[in-house]
Amino acid sequence: MQGQFNGFRFHSTCYICKRTFEVFEGTQAYDQVKRNFKGMHCCEDCKHRIELEARLQFGRRLLTGKD
């Protein structure tokens, strides 16, 4: 599907895994890269890993009852 997309896109480097990734026009990631091109951005894989770890930590806190 990437070959069929004719809109604008930016290339950015993930600050976690150091891989280059593309962000396509119309996405939230595109808007973030466009506003701050030299900022710290992460790819979708790393973003999902961060979100999963946060959910797991939250679940662990609920199960143990610690703040």
N, CA, C and O atoms as a Tripos MOL2 file, in Angstrom:
@<TRIPOS>MOLECULE
protein
  268   267    67     0     0
PROTEIN
NO_CHARGES

@<TRIPOS>ATOM
      1 N           0.8190   -1.1900    0.0000 N.3       1 MET1
      2 CA          0.0000    0.0000    0.0000 C.3       1 MET1
      3 C           0.8650    1.2570    0.0000 C.2       1 MET1
      4 O           0.4120    2.3100   -0.4490 O.2       1 MET1
      5 N           2.0820    1.1720    0.4860 N.am      2 GLN2
      6 CA          2.9320    2.3480    0.5320 C.3       2 GLN2
      7 C           3.2590    2.8540   -0.8680 C.2       2 GLN2
      8 O           3.4150    4.0600   -1.0560 O.2       2 GLN2
      9 N           3.3670    1.9780   -1.8430 N.am      3 GLY3
     10 CA          3.6780    2.3920   -3.1990 C.3       3 GLY3
     11 C           2.5410    3.1420   -3.8570 C.2       3 GLY3
     12 O           2.7830    3.9030   -4.7930 O.2       3 GLY3
     13 N           1.3070    2.9590   -3.4050 N.am      4 GLN4
     14 CA          0.1540    3.6050   -4.0030 C.3       4 GLN4
     15 C          -0.1210    4.9790   -3.4010 C.2       4 GLN4
     16 O          -0.9430    5.7200   -3.9400 O.2       4 GLN4
     17 N           0.5300    5.3380   -2.3170 N.am      5 PHE5
     18 CA          0.2740    6.6110   -1.6320 C.3       5 PHE5
     19 C           0.9810    7.7350   -2.3690 C.2       5 PHE5
     20 O           2.1930    7.6820   -2.5740 O.2       5 PHE5
     21 N           0.2200    8.7640   -2.7730 N.am      6 ASN6
     22 CA          0.7890    9.8620   -3.5520 C.3       6 ASN6
     23 C           0.9230   11.1560   -2.7700 C.2       6 ASN6
     24 O           1.3300   12.1670   -3.3420 O.2       6 ASN6
     25 N           0.5980   11.1640   -1.4820 N.am      7 GLY7
     26 CA          0.6540   12.3790   -0.6870 C.3       7 GLY7
     27 C           2.0560   12.6940   -0.2160 C.2       7 GLY7
     28 O           3.0260   12.0470   -0.6100 O.2       7 GLY7
     29 N           2.1430   13.7060    0.6400 N.am      8 PHE8
     30 CA          3.4230   14.1040    1.2040 C.3       8 PHE8
     31 C           3.8330   13.1450    2.3070 C.2       8 PHE8
     32 O           2.9920   12.5080    2.9420 O.2       8 PHE8
     33 N           5.1340   13.0530    2.5260 N.am      9 ARG9
     34 CA          5.6540   12.2270    3.6130 C.3       9 ARG9
     35 C           7.0100   12.7640    4.0580 C.2       9 ARG9
     36 O           7.7320   13.3970    3.2870 O.2       9 ARG9
     37 N           7.3320   12.5000    5.3040 N.am     10 PHE10
     38 CA          8.6190   12.8670    5.8720 C.3      10 PHE10
     39 C           9.3430   11.6050    6.2970 C.2      10 PHE10
     40 O           8.7180   10.5990    6.6330 O.2      10 PHE10
     41 N          10.6520   11.6660    6.2810 N.am     11 HIS11
     42 CA         11.4820   10.6080    6.8300 C.3      11 HIS11
     43 C          12.0250   11.1190    8.1530 C.2      11 HIS11
     44 O          12.4850   12.2570    8.2420 O.2      11 HIS11
     45 N          11.9730   10.2870    9.1730 N.am     12 SER12
     46 CA         12.4750   10.6610   10.4850 C.3      12 SER12
     47 C          13.2290    9.4720   11.0660 C.2      12 SER12
     48 O          13.1080    8.3520   10.5690 O.2      12 SER12
     49 N          14.0000    9.7130   12.1060 N.am     13 THR13
     50 CA         14.7540    8.6530   12.7570 C.3      13 THR13
     51 C          14.1960    8.4280   14.1490 C.2      13 THR13
     52 O          13.9950    9.3720   14.9130 O.2      13 THR13
     53 N          13.9500    7.1640   14.4670 N.am     14 CYS14
     54 CA         13.4230    6.8010   15.7790 C.3      14 CYS14
     55 C          14.5260    6.9910   16.8190 C.2      14 CYS14
     56 O          15.6480    6.5210   16.6310 O.2      14 CYS14
     57 N          14.2080    7.6750   17.9020 N.am     15 TYR15
     58 CA         15.2210    7.9320   18.9280 C.3      15 TYR15
     59 C          15.4740    6.7170   19.8050 C.2      15 TYR15
     60 O          16.4310    6.7130   20.5790 O.2      15 TYR15
     61 N          14.6430    5.6860   19.7060 N.am     16 ILE16
     62 CA         14.8310    4.4820   20.5160 C.3      16 ILE16
     63 C          15.6380    3.4290   19.7530 C.2      16 ILE16
     64 O          16.6860    2.9830   20.2190 O.2      16 ILE16
     65 N          15.1430    3.0390   18.5790 N.am     17 CYS17
     66 CA         15.8040    1.9650   17.8260 C.3      17 CYS17
     67 C          16.7360    2.4880   16.7310 C.2      17 CYS17
     68 O          17.4360    1.6970   16.0980 O.2      17 CYS17
     69 N          16.7600    3.7840   16.4960 N.am     18 LYS18
     70 CA         17.6480    4.4570   15.5310 C.3      18 LYS18
     71 C          17.3750    4.0760   14.0760 C.2      18 LYS18
     72 O          18.2390    4.2640   13.2190 O.2      18 LYS18
     73 N          16.1870    3.5430   13.7870 N.am     19 ARG19
     74 CA         15.8270    3.2240   12.4060 C.3      19 ARG19
     75 C          15.1200    4.4110   11.7650 C.2      19 ARG19
     76 O          14.4610    5.1960   12.4470 O.2      19 ARG19
     77 N          15.2640    4.5330   10.4500 N.am     20 THR20
     78 CA         14.5620    5.5670    9.7070 C.3      20 THR20
     79 C          13.1670    5.0560    9.3670 C.2      20 THR20
     80 O          13.0040    3.9080    8.9530 O.2      20 THR20
     81 N          12.1630    5.9120    9.5420 N.am     21 PHE21
     82 CA         10.7970    5.5370    9.2270 C.3      21 PHE21
     83 C          10.1080    6.6900    8.5240 C.2      21 PHE21
     84 O          10.5500    7.8350    8.6140 O.2      21 PHE21
     85 N           9.0190    6.3860    7.8220 N.am     22 GLU22
     86 CA          8.2650    7.3930    7.0990 C.3      22 GLU22
     87 C           6.9780    7.7030    7.8430 C.2      22 GLU22
     88 O           6.3610    6.8210    8.4400 O.2      22 GLU22
     89 N           6.5870    8.9580    7.8000 N.am     23 VAL23
     90 CA          5.2810    9.3710    8.3100 C.3      23 VAL23
     91 C           4.5310   10.0010    7.1460 C.2      23 VAL23
     92 O           5.0980   10.7830    6.3820 O.2      23 VAL23
     93 N           3.2600    9.6590    7.0170 N.am     24 PHE24
     94 CA          2.4720   10.0830    5.8750 C.3      24 PHE24
     95 C           1.5110   11.2040    6.2360 C.2      24 PHE24
     96 O           1.0450   11.3100    7.3710 O.2      24 PHE24
     97 N           1.2270   12.0340    5.2470 N.am     25 GLU25
     98 CA          0.3340   13.1760    5.4190 C.3      25 GLU25
     99 C          -1.0280   12.7060    5.9330 C.2      25 GLU25
    100 O          -1.5700   11.6980    5.4810 O.2      25 GLU25
    101 N          -1.5570   13.4610    6.8830 N.am     26 GLY26
    102 CA         -2.8640   13.1500    7.4340 C.3      26 GLY26
    103 C          -2.8060   12.3730    8.7430 C.2      26 GLY26
    104 O          -3.8450   12.1250    9.3550 O.2      26 GLY26
    105 N          -1.6170   11.9860    9.1830 N.am     27 THR27
    106 CA         -1.4890   11.2630   10.4430 C.3      27 THR27
    107 C          -0.9990   12.2140   11.5300 C.2      27 THR27
    108 O          -0.4550   13.2820   11.2490 O.2      27 THR27
    109 N          -1.2040   11.8040   12.7630 N.am     28 GLN28
    110 CA         -0.7550   12.6080   13.8990 C.3      28 GLN28
    111 C           0.7760   12.6800   13.9300 C.2      28 GLN28
    112 O           1.3450   13.7220   14.2530 O.2      28 GLN28
    113 N           1.4290   11.5800   13.5960 N.am     29 ALA29
    114 CA          2.8930   11.5570   13.5790 C.3      29 ALA29
    115 C           3.4420   12.5430   12.5470 C.2      29 ALA29
    116 O           4.4610   13.1880   12.7900 O.2      29 ALA29
    117 N           2.7750   12.6630   11.4030 N.am     30 TYR30
    118 CA          3.1810   13.6190   10.3670 C.3      30 TYR30
    119 C           3.1320   15.0400   10.9020 C.2      30 TYR30
    120 O           4.0570   15.8250   10.6950 O.2      30 TYR30
    121 N           2.0390   15.3660   11.5970 N.am     31 ASP31
    122 CA          1.8990   16.7100   12.1580 C.3      31 ASP31
    123 C           2.9860   16.9990   13.1840 C.2      31 ASP31
    124 O           3.5110   18.1110   13.2270 O.2      31 ASP31
    125 N           3.3310   16.0140   14.0120 N.am     32 GLN32
    126 CA          4.3710   16.2000   15.0180 C.3      32 GLN32
    127 C           5.7370   16.4050   14.3740 C.2      32 GLN32
    128 O           6.5050   17.2680   14.7990 O.2      32 GLN32
    129 N           6.0400   15.6110   13.3490 N.am     33 VAL33
    130 CA          7.3330   15.7620   12.6660 C.3      33 VAL33
    131 C           7.3760   17.0960   11.9250 C.2      33 VAL33
    132 O           8.4120   17.7610   11.9010 O.2      33 VAL33
    133 N           6.2700   17.4820   11.3280 N.am     34 LYS34
    134 CA          6.2260   18.7390   10.5840 C.3      34 LYS34
    135 C           6.4460   19.9380   11.4990 C.2      34 LYS34
    136 O           7.1450   20.8810   11.1270 O.2      34 LYS34
    137 N           5.8560   19.9120   12.6920 N.am     35 ARG35
    138 CA          6.0210   21.0210   13.6360 C.3      35 ARG35
    139 C           7.4240   21.1030   14.2120 C.2      35 ARG35
    140 O           7.9460   22.1960   14.4290 O.2      35 ARG35
    141 N           8.0370   19.9550   14.4590 N.am     36 ASN36
    142 CA          9.3520   19.9330   15.1020 C.3      36 ASN36
    143 C          10.1870   18.8490   14.4410 C.2      36 ASN36
    144 O          10.2920   17.7350   14.9540 O.2      36 ASN36
    145 N          10.7760   19.1800   13.3020 N.am     37 PHE37
    146 CA         11.4880   18.1880   12.5010 C.3      37 PHE37
    147 C          12.7120   17.6210   13.2270 C.2      37 PHE37
    148 O          13.0340   16.4450   13.0590 O.2      37 PHE37
    149 N          13.3860   18.4280   14.0170 N.am     38 LYS38
    150 CA         14.5890   17.9750   14.7090 C.3      38 LYS38
    151 C          14.3010   17.4030   16.0920 C.2      38 LYS38
    152 O          15.2310   17.0980   16.8390 O.2      38 LYS38
    153 N          13.0360   17.2560   16.4400 N.am     39 GLY39
    154 CA         12.6590   16.7270   17.7430 C.3      39 GLY39
    155 C          12.8680   15.2230   17.8430 C.2      39 GLY39
    156 O          13.3340   14.5810   16.9020 O.2      39 GLY39
    157 N          12.5150   14.6750   18.9970 N.am     40 MET40
    158 CA         12.6550   13.2410   19.2390 C.3      40 MET40
    159 C          11.3440   12.5580   18.8670 C.2      40 MET40
    160 O          10.3040   12.8320   19.4660 O.2      40 MET40
    161 N          11.3970   11.6760   17.8860 N.am     41 HIS41
    162 CA         10.2200   10.9680   17.3990 C.3      41 HIS41
    163 C          10.4930    9.4720   17.4500 C.2      41 HIS41
    164 O          11.6380    9.0360   17.3340 O.2      41 HIS41
    165 N           9.4250    8.6870   17.6240 N.am     42 CYS42
    166 CA          9.6210    7.2410   17.6320 C.3      42 CYS42
    167 C           8.7200    6.5820   16.5980 C.2      42 CYS42
    168 O           7.6620    7.1070   16.2510 O.2      42 CYS42
    169 N           9.1570    5.4230   16.1110 N.am     43 CYS43
    170 CA          8.4120    4.6870   15.0960 C.3      43 CYS43
    171 C           7.2090    3.9940   15.7360 C.2      43 CYS43
    172 O           7.0750    3.9680   16.9600 O.2      43 CYS43
    173 N           6.3480    3.4390   14.9060 N.am     44 GLU44
    174 CA          5.1330    2.7850   15.3960 C.3      44 GLU44
    175 C           5.4520    1.5820   16.2760 C.2      44 GLU44
    176 O           4.7790    1.3650   17.2840 O.2      44 GLU44
    177 N           6.4660    0.7950   15.9140 N.am     45 ASP45
    178 CA          6.8190   -0.3820   16.7160 C.3      45 ASP45
    179 C           7.2360    0.0180   18.1310 C.2      45 ASP45
    180 O           6.7730   -0.5730   19.1070 O.2      45 ASP45
    181 N           8.0940    1.0020   18.2390 N.am     46 CYS46
    182 CA          8.5530    1.4510   19.5570 C.3      46 CYS46
    183 C           7.4060    2.1080   20.3240 C.2      46 CYS46
    184 O           7.3030    1.9520   21.5410 O.2      46 CYS46
    185 N           6.5510    2.8340   19.6220 N.am     47 LYS47
    186 CA          5.4070    3.4700   20.2620 C.3      47 LYS47
    187 C           4.4940    2.4170   20.8830 C.2      47 LYS47
    188 O           4.0170    2.5910   22.0040 O.2      47 LYS47
    189 N           4.2510    1.3320   20.1620 N.am     48 HIS48
    190 CA          3.3980    0.2690   20.6850 C.3      48 HIS48
    191 C           4.0510   -0.4370   21.8730 C.2      48 HIS48
    192 O           3.3680   -0.8010   22.8300 O.2      48 HIS48
    193 N           5.3600   -0.6290   21.8160 N.am     49 ARG49
    194 CA          6.0710   -1.2580   22.9450 C.3      49 ARG49
    195 C           5.9910   -0.3930   24.1950 C.2      49 ARG49
    196 O           5.8090   -0.9110   25.2970 O.2      49 ARG49
    197 N           6.1250    0.9240   24.0340 N.am     50 ILE50
    198 CA          6.0340    1.8500   25.1710 C.3      50 ILE50
    199 C           4.6350    1.8070   25.7770 C.2      50 ILE50
    200 O           4.4830    1.7500   26.9970 O.2      50 ILE50
    201 N           3.6070    1.8340   24.9150 N.am     51 GLU51
    202 CA          2.2270    1.7880   25.3990 C.3      51 GLU51
    203 C           1.9330    0.4700   26.1100 C.2      51 GLU51
    204 O           1.2680    0.4680   27.1460 O.2      51 GLU51
    205 N           2.4120   -0.6410   25.5770 N.am     52 LEU52
    206 CA          2.1950   -1.9390   26.1960 C.3      52 LEU52
    207 C           2.8560   -2.0080   27.5650 C.2      52 LEU52
    208 O           2.2550   -2.4990   28.5210 O.2      52 LEU52
    209 N           4.0780   -1.5230   27.6660 N.am     53 GLU53
    210 CA          4.7870   -1.5350   28.9500 C.3      53 GLU53
    211 C           4.0690   -0.6680   29.9810 C.2      53 GLU53
    212 O           4.0020   -1.0260   31.1570 O.2      53 GLU53
    213 N           3.5300    0.4790   29.5410 N.am     54 ALA54
    214 CA          2.7900    1.3490   30.4610 C.3      54 ALA54
    215 C           1.5270    0.6550   30.9650 C.2      54 ALA54
    216 O           1.1960    0.7490   32.1470 O.2      54 ALA54
    217 N           0.8250   -0.0360   30.0780 N.am     55 ARG55
    218 CA         -0.3760   -0.7680   30.4960 C.3      55 ARG55
    219 C          -0.0330   -1.8950   31.4530 C.2      55 ARG55
    220 O          -0.7500   -2.1230   32.4280 O.2      55 ARG55
    221 N           1.0620   -2.6070   31.1830 N.am     56 LEU56
    222 CA          1.4750   -3.6890   32.0700 C.3      56 LEU56
    223 C           1.8370   -3.1550   33.4570 C.2      56 LEU56
    224 O           1.4610   -3.7500   34.4680 O.2      56 LEU56
    225 N           2.5580   -2.0460   33.5090 N.am     57 GLN57
    226 CA          2.9160   -1.4420   34.7930 C.3      57 GLN57
    227 C           1.6740   -1.0100   35.5590 C.2      57 GLN57
    228 O           1.5970   -1.1910   36.7750 O.2      57 GLN57
    229 N           0.7030   -0.4410   34.8540 N.am     58 PHE58
    230 CA         -0.5370   -0.0140   35.4890 C.3      58 PHE58
    231 C          -1.2830   -1.2280   36.0490 C.2      58 PHE58
    232 O          -1.7990   -1.1820   37.1660 O.2      58 PHE58
    233 N          -1.3370   -2.3070   35.2750 N.am     59 GLY59
    234 CA         -1.9920   -3.5300   35.7460 C.3      59 GLY59
    235 C          -1.3070   -4.1200   36.9620 C.2      59 GLY59
    236 O          -1.9670   -4.5940   37.8870 O.2      59 GLY59
    237 N           0.0190   -4.0910   36.9630 N.am     60 ARG60
    238 CA          0.7670   -4.6160   38.1070 C.3      60 ARG60
    239 C           0.4750   -3.8000   39.3560 C.2      60 ARG60
    240 O           0.3370   -4.3530   40.4480 O.2      60 ARG60
    241 N           0.3820   -2.4820   39.1950 N.am     61 ARG61
    242 CA          0.0750   -1.6320   40.3470 C.3      61 ARG61
    243 C          -1.3190   -1.8930   40.8770 C.2      61 ARG61
    244 O          -1.5370   -1.8630   42.0880 O.2      61 ARG61
    245 N          -2.2610   -2.1480   39.9940 N.am     62 LEU62
    246 CA         -3.6220   -2.4570   40.4400 C.3      62 LEU62
    247 C          -3.6690   -3.7860   41.1870 C.2      62 LEU62
    248 O          -4.3790   -3.9140   42.1840 O.2      62 LEU62
    249 N          -2.9160   -4.7720   40.7100 N.am     63 LEU63
    250 CA         -2.9230   -6.0910   41.3410 C.3      63 LEU63
    251 C          -2.2300   -6.1070   42.6900 C.2      63 LEU63
    252 O          -2.6730   -6.7970   43.6080 O.2      63 LEU63
    253 N          -1.1510   -5.3570   42.8190 N.am     64 THR64
    254 CA         -0.3970   -5.3550   44.0690 C.3      64 THR64
    255 C          -0.9460   -4.3640   45.0720 C.2      64 THR64
    256 O          -0.6970   -4.5050   46.2700 O.2      64 THR64
    257 N          -1.6840   -3.3670   44.6200 N.am     65 GLY65
    258 CA         -2.2730   -2.3820   45.5120 C.3      65 GLY65
    259 C          -1.2980   -1.3430   46.0020 C.2      65 GLY65
    260 O          -1.6080   -0.6040   46.9360 O.2      65 GLY65
    261 N          -0.1180   -1.2620   45.3940 N.am     66 LYS66
    262 CA          0.8850   -0.2670   45.7990 C.3      66 LYS66
    263 C           0.7200    0.9710   44.9400 C.2      66 LYS66
    264 O           0.3050    0.8930   43.7840 O.2      66 LYS66
    265 N           1.0560    2.1310   45.5280 N.am     67 ASP67
    266 CA          0.9980    3.3950   44.7980 C.3      67 ASP67
    267 C           2.3130    3.7240   44.1710 C.2      67 ASP67
    268 O           2.4430    4.7580   43.5160 O.2      67 ASP67
@<TRIPOS>BOND
     1     1     2 1
     2     2     3 1
     3     3     4 2
     4     3     5 am
     5     5     6 1
     6     6     7 1
     7     7     8 2
     8     7     9 am
     9     9    10 1
    10    10    11 1
    11    11    12 2
    12    11    13 am
    13    13    14 1
    14    14    15 1
    15    15    16 2
    16    15    17 am
    17    17    18 1
    18    18    19 1
    19    19    20 2
    20    19    21 am
    21    21    22 1
    22    22    23 1
    23    23    24 2
    24    23    25 am
    25    25    26 1
    26    26    27 1
    27    27    28 2
    28    27    29 am
    29    29    30 1
    30    30    31 1
    31    31    32 2
    32    31    33 am
    33    33    34 1
    34    34    35 1
    35    35    36 2
    36    35    37 am
    37    37    38 1
    38    38    39 1
    39    39    40 2
    40    39    41 am
    41    41    42 1
    42    42    43 1
    43    43    44 2
    44    43    45 am
    45    45    46 1
    46    46    47 1
    47    47    48 2
    48    47    49 am
    49    49    50 1
    50    50    51 1
    51    51    52 2
    52    51    53 am
    53    53    54 1
    54    54    55 1
    55    55    56 2
    56    55    57 am
    57    57    58 1
    58    58    59 1
    59    59    60 2
    60    59    61 am
    61    61    62 1
    62    62    63 1
    63    63    64 2
    64    63    65 am
    65    65    66 1
    66    66    67 1
    67    67    68 2
    68    67    69 am
    69    69    70 1
    70    70    71 1
    71    71    72 2
    72    71    73 am
    73    73    74 1
    74    74    75 1
    75    75    76 2
    76    75    77 am
    77    77    78 1
    78    78    79 1
    79    79    80 2
    80    79    81 am
    81    81    82 1
    82    82    83 1
    83    83    84 2
    84    83    85 am
    85    85    86 1
    86    86    87 1
    87    87    88 2
    88    87    89 am
    89    89    90 1
    90    90    91 1
    91    91    92 2
    92    91    93 am
    93    93    94 1
    94    94    95 1
    95    95    96 2
    96    95    97 am
    97    97    98 1
    98    98    99 1
    99    99   100 2
   100    99   101 am
   101   101   102 1
   102   102   103 1
   103   103   104 2
   104   103   105 am
   105   105   106 1
   106   106   107 1
   107   107   108 2
   108   107   109 am
   109   109   110 1
   110   110   111 1
   111   111   112 2
   112   111   113 am
   113   113   114 1
   114   114   115 1
   115   115   116 2
   116   115   117 am
   117   117   118 1
   118   118   119 1
   119   119   120 2
   120   119   121 am
   121   121   122 1
   122   122   123 1
   123   123   124 2
   124   123   125 am
   125   125   126 1
   126   126   127 1
   127   127   128 2
   128   127   129 am
   129   129   130 1
   130   130   131 1
   131   131   132 2
   132   131   133 am
   133   133   134 1
   134   134   135 1
   135   135   136 2
   136   135   137 am
   137   137   138 1
   138   138   139 1
   139   139   140 2
   140   139   141 am
   141   141   142 1
   142   142   143 1
   143   143   144 2
   144   143   145 am
   145   145   146 1
   146   146   147 1
   147   147   148 2
   148   147   149 am
   149   149   150 1
   150   150   151 1
   151   151   152 2
   152   151   153 am
   153   153   154 1
   154   154   155 1
   155   155   156 2
   156   155   157 am
   157   157   158 1
   158   158   159 1
   159   159   160 2
   160   159   161 am
   161   161   162 1
   162   162   163 1
   163   163   164 2
   164   163   165 am
   165   165   166 1
   166   166   167 1
   167   167   168 2
   168   167   169 am
   169   169   170 1
   170   170   171 1
   171   171   172 2
   172   171   173 am
   173   173   174 1
   174   174   175 1
   175   175   176 2
   176   175   177 am
   177   177   178 1
   178   178   179 1
   179   179   180 2
   180   179   181 am
   181   181   182 1
   182   182   183 1
   183   183   184 2
   184   183   185 am
   185   185   186 1
   186   186   187 1
   187   187   188 2
   188   187   189 am
   189   189   190 1
   190   190   191 1
   191   191   192 2
   192   191   193 am
   193   193   194 1
   194   194   195 1
   195   195   196 2
   196   195   197 am
   197   197   198 1
   198   198   199 1
   199   199   200 2
   200   199   201 am
   201   201   202 1
   202   202   203 1
   203   203   204 2
   204   203   205 am
   205   205   206 1
   206   206   207 1
   207   207   208 2
   208   207   209 am
   209   209   210 1
   210   210   211 1
   211   211   212 2
   212   211   213 am
   213   213   214 1
   214   214   215 1
   215   215   216 2
   216   215   217 am
   217   217   218 1
   218   218   219 1
   219   219   220 2
   220   219   221 am
   221   221   222 1
   222   222   223 1
   223   223   224 2
   224   223   225 am
   225   225   226 1
   226   226   227 1
   227   227   228 2
   228   227   229 am
   229   229   230 1
   230   230   231 1
   231   231   232 2
   232   231   233 am
   233   233   234 1
   234   234   235 1
   235   235   236 2
   236   235   237 am
   237   237   238 1
   238   238   239 1
   239   239   240 2
   240   239   241 am
   241   241   242 1
   242   242   243 1
   243   243   244 2
   244   243   245 am
   245   245   246 1
   246   246   247 1
   247   247   248 2
   248   247   249 am
   249   249   250 1
   250   250   251 1
   251   251   252 2
   252   251   253 am
   253   253   254 1
   254   254   255 1
   255   255   256 2
   256   255   257 am
   257   257   258 1
   258   258   259 1
   259   259   260 2
   260   259   261 am
   261   261   262 1
   262   262   263 1
   263   263   264 2
   264   263   265 am
   265   265   266 1
   266   266   267 1
   267   267   268 2
@<TRIPOS>SUBSTRUCTURE
     1 MET1         2 RESIDUE 1 A MET
     2 GLN2         6 RESIDUE 1 A GLN
     3 GLY3        10 RESIDUE 1 A GLY
     4 GLN4        14 RESIDUE 1 A GLN
     5 PHE5        18 RESIDUE 1 A PHE
     6 ASN6        22 RESIDUE 1 A ASN
     7 GLY7        26 RESIDUE 1 A GLY
     8 PHE8        30 RESIDUE 1 A PHE
     9 ARG9        34 RESIDUE 1 A ARG
    10 PHE10       38 RESIDUE 1 A PHE
    11 HIS11       42 RESIDUE 1 A HIS
    12 SER12       46 RESIDUE 1 A SER
    13 THR13       50 RESIDUE 1 A THR
    14 CYS14       54 RESIDUE 1 A CYS
    15 TYR15       58 RESIDUE 1 A TYR
    16 ILE16       62 RESIDUE 1 A ILE
    17 CYS17       66 RESIDUE 1 A CYS
    18 LYS18       70 RESIDUE 1 A LYS
    19 ARG19       74 RESIDUE 1 A ARG
    20 THR20       78 RESIDUE 1 A THR
    21 PHE21       82 RESIDUE 1 A PHE
    22 GLU22       86 RESIDUE 1 A GLU
    23 VAL23       90 RESIDUE 1 A VAL
    24 PHE24       94 RESIDUE 1 A PHE
    25 GLU25       98 RESIDUE 1 A GLU
    26 GLY26      102 RESIDUE 1 A GLY
    27 THR27      106 RESIDUE 1 A THR
    28 GLN28      110 RESIDUE 1 A GLN
    29 ALA29      114 RESIDUE 1 A ALA
    30 TYR30      118 RESIDUE 1 A TYR
    31 ASP31      122 RESIDUE 1 A ASP
    32 GLN32      126 RESIDUE 1 A GLN
    33 VAL33      130 RESIDUE 1 A VAL
    34 LYS34      134 RESIDUE 1 A LYS
    35 ARG35      138 RESIDUE 1 A ARG
    36 ASN36      142 RESIDUE 1 A ASN
    37 PHE37      146 RESIDUE 1 A PHE
    38 LYS38      150 RESIDUE 1 A LYS
    39 GLY39      154 RESIDUE 1 A GLY
    40 MET40      158 RESIDUE 1 A MET
    41 HIS41      162 RESIDUE 1 A HIS
    42 CYS42      166 RESIDUE 1 A CYS
    43 CYS43      170 RESIDUE 1 A CYS
    44 GLU44      174 RESIDUE 1 A GLU
    45 ASP45      178 RESIDUE 1 A ASP
    46 CYS46      182 RESIDUE 1 A CYS
    47 LYS47      186 RESIDUE 1 A LYS
    48 HIS48      190 RESIDUE 1 A HIS
    49 ARG49      194 RESIDUE 1 A ARG
    50 ILE50      198 RESIDUE 1 A ILE
    51 GLU51      202 RESIDUE 1 A GLU
    52 LEU52      206 RESIDUE 1 A LEU
    53 GLU53      210 RESIDUE 1 A GLU
    54 ALA54      214 RESIDUE 1 A ALA
    55 ARG55      218 RESIDUE 1 A ARG
    56 LEU56      222 RESIDUE 1 A LEU
    57 GLN57      226 RESIDUE 1 A GLN
    58 PHE58      230 RESIDUE 1 A PHE
    59 GLY59      234 RESIDUE 1 A GLY
    60 ARG60      238 RESIDUE 1 A ARG
    61 ARG61      242 RESIDUE 1 A ARG
    62 LEU62      246 RESIDUE 1 A LEU
    63 LEU63      250 RESIDUE 1 A LEU
    64 THR64      254 RESIDUE 1 A THR
    65 GLY65      258 RESIDUE 1 A GLY
    66 LYS66      262 RESIDUE 1 A LYS
    67 ASP67      266 RESIDUE 1 A ASP
